[in-house]
Coordinates of C-alpha atoms in Angstrom, one line a residue:
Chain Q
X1 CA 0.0 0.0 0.0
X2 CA 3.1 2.4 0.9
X3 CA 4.7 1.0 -1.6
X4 CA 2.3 1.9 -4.3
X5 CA 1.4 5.5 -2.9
X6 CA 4.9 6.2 -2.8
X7 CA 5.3 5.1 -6.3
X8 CA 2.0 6.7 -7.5
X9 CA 2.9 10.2 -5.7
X10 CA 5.4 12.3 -7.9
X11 CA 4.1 11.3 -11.6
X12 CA 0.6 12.5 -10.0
X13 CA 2.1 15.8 -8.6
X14 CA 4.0 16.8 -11.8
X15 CA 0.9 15.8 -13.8
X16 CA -1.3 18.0 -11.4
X17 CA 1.1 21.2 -11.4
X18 CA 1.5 20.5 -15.2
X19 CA -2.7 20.4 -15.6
X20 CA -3.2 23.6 -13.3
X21 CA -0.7 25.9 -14.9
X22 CA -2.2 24.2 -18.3
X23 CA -5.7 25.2 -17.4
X24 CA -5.1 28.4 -15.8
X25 CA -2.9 29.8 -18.8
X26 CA -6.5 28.0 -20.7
X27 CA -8.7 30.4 -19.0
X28 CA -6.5 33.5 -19.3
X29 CA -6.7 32.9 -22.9
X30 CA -9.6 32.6 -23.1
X31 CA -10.4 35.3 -21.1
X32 CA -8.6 37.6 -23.5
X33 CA -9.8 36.2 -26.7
X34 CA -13.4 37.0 -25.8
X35 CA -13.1 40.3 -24.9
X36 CA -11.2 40.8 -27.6
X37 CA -13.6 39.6 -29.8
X38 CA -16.5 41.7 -28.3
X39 CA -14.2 44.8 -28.8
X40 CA -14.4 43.7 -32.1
X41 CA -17.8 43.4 -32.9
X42 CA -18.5 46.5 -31.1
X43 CA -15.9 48.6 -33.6
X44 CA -16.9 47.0 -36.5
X45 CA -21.4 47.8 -35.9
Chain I
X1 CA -8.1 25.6 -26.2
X2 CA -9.6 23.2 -23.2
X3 CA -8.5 19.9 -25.7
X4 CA -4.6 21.9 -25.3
X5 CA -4.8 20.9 -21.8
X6 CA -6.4 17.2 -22.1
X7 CA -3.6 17.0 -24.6
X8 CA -0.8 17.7 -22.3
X9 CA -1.9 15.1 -19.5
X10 CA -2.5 12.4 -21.9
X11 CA 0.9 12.7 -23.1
X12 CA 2.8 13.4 -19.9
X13 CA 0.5 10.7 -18.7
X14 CA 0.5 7.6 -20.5
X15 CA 4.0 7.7 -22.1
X16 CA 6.2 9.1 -18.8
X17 CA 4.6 7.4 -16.4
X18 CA 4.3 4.1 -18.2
X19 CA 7.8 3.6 -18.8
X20 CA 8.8 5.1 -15.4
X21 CA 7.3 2.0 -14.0
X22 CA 9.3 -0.3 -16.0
X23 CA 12.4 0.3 -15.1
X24 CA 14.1 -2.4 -12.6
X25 CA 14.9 -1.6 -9.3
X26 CA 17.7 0.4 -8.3
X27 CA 20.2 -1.3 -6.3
X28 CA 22.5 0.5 -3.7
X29 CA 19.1 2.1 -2.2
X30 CA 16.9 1.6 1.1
X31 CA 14.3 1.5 -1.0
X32 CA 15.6 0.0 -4.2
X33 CA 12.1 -0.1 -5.7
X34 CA 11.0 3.4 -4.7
X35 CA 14.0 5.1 -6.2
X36 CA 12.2 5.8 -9.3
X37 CA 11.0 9.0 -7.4
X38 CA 14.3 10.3 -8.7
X39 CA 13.2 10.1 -12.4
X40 CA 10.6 12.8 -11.6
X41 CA 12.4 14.6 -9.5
X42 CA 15.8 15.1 -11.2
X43 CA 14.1 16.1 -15.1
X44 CA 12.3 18.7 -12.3
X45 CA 15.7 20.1 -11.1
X46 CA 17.0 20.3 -14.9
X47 CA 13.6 22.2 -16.1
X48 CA 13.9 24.4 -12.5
X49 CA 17.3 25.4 -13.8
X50 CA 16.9 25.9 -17.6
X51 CA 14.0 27.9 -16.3
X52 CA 16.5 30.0 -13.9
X53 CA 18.9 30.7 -16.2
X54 CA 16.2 31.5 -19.1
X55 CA 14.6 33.7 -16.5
X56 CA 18.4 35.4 -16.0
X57 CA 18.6 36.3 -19.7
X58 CA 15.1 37.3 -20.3
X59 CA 15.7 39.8 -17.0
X60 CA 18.1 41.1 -18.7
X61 CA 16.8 41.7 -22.2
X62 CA 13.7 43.0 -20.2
X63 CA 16.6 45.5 -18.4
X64 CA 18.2 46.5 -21.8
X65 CA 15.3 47.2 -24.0
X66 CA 12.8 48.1 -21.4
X67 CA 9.7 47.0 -23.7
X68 CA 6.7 45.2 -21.8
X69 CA 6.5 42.1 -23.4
X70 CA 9.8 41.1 -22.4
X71 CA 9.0 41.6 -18.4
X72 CA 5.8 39.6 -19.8
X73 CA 8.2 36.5 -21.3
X74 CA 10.2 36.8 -17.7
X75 CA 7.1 36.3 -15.5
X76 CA 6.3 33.5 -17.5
X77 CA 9.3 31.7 -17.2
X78 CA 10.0 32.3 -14.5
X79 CA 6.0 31.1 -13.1
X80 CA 7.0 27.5 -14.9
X81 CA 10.0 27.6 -13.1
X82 CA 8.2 28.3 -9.8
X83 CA 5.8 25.1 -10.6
X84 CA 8.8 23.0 -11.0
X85 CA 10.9 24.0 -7.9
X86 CA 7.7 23.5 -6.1
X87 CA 7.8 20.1 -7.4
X88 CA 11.5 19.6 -6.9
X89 CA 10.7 20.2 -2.8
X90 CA 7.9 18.0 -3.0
X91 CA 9.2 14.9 -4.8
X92 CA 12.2 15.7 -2.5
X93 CA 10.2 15.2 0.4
X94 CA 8.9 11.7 -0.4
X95 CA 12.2 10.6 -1.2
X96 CA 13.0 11.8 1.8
X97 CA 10.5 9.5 3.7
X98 CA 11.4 6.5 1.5
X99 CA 14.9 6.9 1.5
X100 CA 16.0 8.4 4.8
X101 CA 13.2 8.0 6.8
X102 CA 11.6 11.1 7.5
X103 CA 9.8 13.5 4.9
X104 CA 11.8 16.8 6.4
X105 CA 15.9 15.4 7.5
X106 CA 17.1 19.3 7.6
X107 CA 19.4 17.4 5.1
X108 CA 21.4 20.3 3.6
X109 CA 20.9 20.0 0.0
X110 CA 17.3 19.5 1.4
X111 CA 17.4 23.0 3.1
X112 CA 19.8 24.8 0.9
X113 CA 16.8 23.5 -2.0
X114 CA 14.3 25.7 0.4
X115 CA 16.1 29.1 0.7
X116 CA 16.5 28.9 -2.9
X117 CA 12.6 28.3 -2.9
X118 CA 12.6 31.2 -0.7
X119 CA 14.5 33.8 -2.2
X120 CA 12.6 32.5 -5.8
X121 CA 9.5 33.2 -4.5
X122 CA 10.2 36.8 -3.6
X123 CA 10.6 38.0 -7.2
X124 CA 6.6 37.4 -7.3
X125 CA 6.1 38.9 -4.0
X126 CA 8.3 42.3 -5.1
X127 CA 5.9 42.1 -8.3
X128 CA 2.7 42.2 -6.2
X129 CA 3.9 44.8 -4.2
X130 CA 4.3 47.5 -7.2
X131 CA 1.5 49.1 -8.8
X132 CA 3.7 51.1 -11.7
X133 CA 3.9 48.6 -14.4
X134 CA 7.5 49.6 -15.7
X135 CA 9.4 50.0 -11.9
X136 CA 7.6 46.7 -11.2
X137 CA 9.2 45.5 -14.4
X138 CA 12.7 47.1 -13.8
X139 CA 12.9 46.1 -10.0
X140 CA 12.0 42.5 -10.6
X141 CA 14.4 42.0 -13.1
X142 CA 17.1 43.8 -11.1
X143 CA 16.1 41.8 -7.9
X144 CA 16.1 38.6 -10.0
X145 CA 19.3 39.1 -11.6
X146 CA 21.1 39.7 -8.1
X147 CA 19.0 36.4 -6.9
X148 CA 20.8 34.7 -9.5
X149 CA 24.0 34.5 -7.8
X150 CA 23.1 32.9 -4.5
X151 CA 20.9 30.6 -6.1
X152 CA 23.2 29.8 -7.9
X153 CA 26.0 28.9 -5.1
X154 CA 22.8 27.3 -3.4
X155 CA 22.3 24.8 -5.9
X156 CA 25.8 23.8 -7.4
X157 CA 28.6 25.1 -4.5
X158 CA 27.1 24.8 -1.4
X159 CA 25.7 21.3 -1.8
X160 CA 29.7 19.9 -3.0
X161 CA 31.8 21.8 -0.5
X162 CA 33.6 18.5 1.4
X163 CA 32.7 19.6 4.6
X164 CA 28.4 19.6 3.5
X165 CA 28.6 16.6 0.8
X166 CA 29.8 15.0 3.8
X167 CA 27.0 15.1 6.1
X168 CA 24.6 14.7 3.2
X169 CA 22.3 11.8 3.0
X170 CA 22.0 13.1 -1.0
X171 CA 23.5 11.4 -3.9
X172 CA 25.5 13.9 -5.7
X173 CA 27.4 12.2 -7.7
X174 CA 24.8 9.0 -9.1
X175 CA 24.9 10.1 -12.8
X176 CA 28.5 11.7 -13.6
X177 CA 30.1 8.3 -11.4
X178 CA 27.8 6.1 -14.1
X179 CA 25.5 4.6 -11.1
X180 CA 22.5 4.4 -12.9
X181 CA 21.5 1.5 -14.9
X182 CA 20.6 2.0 -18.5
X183 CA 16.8 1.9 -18.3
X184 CA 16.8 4.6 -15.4
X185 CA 18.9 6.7 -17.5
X186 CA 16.5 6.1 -20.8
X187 CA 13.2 6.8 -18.4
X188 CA 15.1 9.9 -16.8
X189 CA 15.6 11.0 -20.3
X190 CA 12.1 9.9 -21.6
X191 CA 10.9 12.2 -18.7
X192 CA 13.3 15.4 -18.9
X193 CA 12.1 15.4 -22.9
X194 CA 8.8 15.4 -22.2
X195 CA 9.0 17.9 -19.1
X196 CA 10.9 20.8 -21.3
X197 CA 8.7 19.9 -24.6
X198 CA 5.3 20.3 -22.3
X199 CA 7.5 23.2 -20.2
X200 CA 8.2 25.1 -24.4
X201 CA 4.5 24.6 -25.2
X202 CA 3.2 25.8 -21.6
X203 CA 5.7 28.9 -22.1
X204 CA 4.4 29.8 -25.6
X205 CA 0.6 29.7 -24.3
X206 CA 1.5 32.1 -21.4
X207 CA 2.8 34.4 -23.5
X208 CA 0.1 34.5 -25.9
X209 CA -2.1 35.2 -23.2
X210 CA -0.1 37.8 -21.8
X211 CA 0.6 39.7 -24.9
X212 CA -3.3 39.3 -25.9
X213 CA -4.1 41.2 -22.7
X214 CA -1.2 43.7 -23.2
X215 CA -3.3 44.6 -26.4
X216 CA -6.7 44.6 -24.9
X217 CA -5.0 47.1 -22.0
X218 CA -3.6 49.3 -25.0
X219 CA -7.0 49.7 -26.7
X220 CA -8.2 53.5 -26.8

């Protein structure tokens, strides 16, 4: 049981760290392009 | 942009981990099995570093040219290289346990790995603390550049100075001395290539986003 957690344990937390910062740089991005976009439309009406 | 994400895990997920657990055990270990903690945490010391001294260079181009987006590439550098020195301390830690016997030893390399943590960390703190966008891009990058020095004698002197190596329960010299079998040194390699390709792509993305709201800032 040790034995496996142990094991398990620092794939799992560089995956996790790797997924946040993935996710979070996601919703920045995202973020940005949408109000971008609604600048956008609201220059070009 | 959400499949970028499910992307990067898969990868990372299914070939790293995969071949990490088929690698034999490692002999000359209290754990012989559970030494394959160090083929996530060493490609995690070499991405913390490249991110360091990428971090150093940017700092300076940020110091030389004084435009925005280069403060923007330093931040995100050096915020990777935050993620992977927090995961150097943590995979240290249950090597620790598994190796030595408790998850904190005040082993030096241990603690010496914490004050560079420390003194990382307060490049973001100095950030938060100033409003004006080009002092808070000027300071940090001066405060980052003089960081570099004892991080640097943190991480490569202080570690192999005879007296500390020494009293160290940390293997400094397993891969130059040829101590690793072949497969750890093939999954340790599998893993590094994987950690800077996803550590590139991850860099790239940040500074899209950065740059895209340095835009959206400059609209009239």
């Amino acid at each position: 049981m040790n034995h496996a957690l142990f094991s398990m344990a620092p794939p799992l937390l560089i995956w996790f760290g790797i997924w946040w910062y993935a996710y979070r740089t996601d919703r920045t991005l995202s973020t940005a392009e949408k109000a971008l976009g609604e600048i956008l439309d609201e220059k070009s009406r | 942009m959400k499949r970028f994400s499910l992307v990067l895990l898969l990868l990372l997920g299914i070939i790293g981990t995969a071949y990490s657990f088929l690698v034999s055990d490692a002999a000359g270990f209290q754990a012989p099995g559970l030494a394959r903690i160090f083929l996530w945490h060493w490609p995690c010391t070499i991405a913390y570093s490249v991110m360091l001294f990428f971090g150093a260079y940017l700092c300076i181009q940020s110091l030389r040219t004084r435009q925005a987006h280069w403060d923007l590439r330093t931040t995100a550098a050096l915020e990777l290289g935050a993620v992977f020195g927090i995961m150097v301390l943590a995979t240290g830690i249950l090597f620790s346990e598994v190796e030595w016997g408790a998850f904190w030893s005040w082993d030096p390399r241990q603690t010496s790995f914490l004050m560079v943590m420390l003194i990382y960390m307060a490049y973001f703190v100095l950030r938060l603390a100033i409003p004006d966008p080009q002092v808070r891009a000027a300071s940090s990058a001066v405060y980052f550049l003089l960081s570099v020095i004892p991080q640097l004698f943190l991480i490569f002197v202080f570690p192999r100075l005879p007296q500390i190596a020494q009293q160290s329960l940390h293997p400094s010299q397993t891969i130059v001395m040829g101590l690793l079998s072949n497969d750890y040194k093939t999954a340790a390699c599998l893993t590094l290539t994987l950690l800077l390709w996803l550590t590139g792509l991850l860099y790239r993305q940040r500074v899209r986003a950065s740059m895209l709201n340095l835009s959206l800032e400059d609209l009239p």
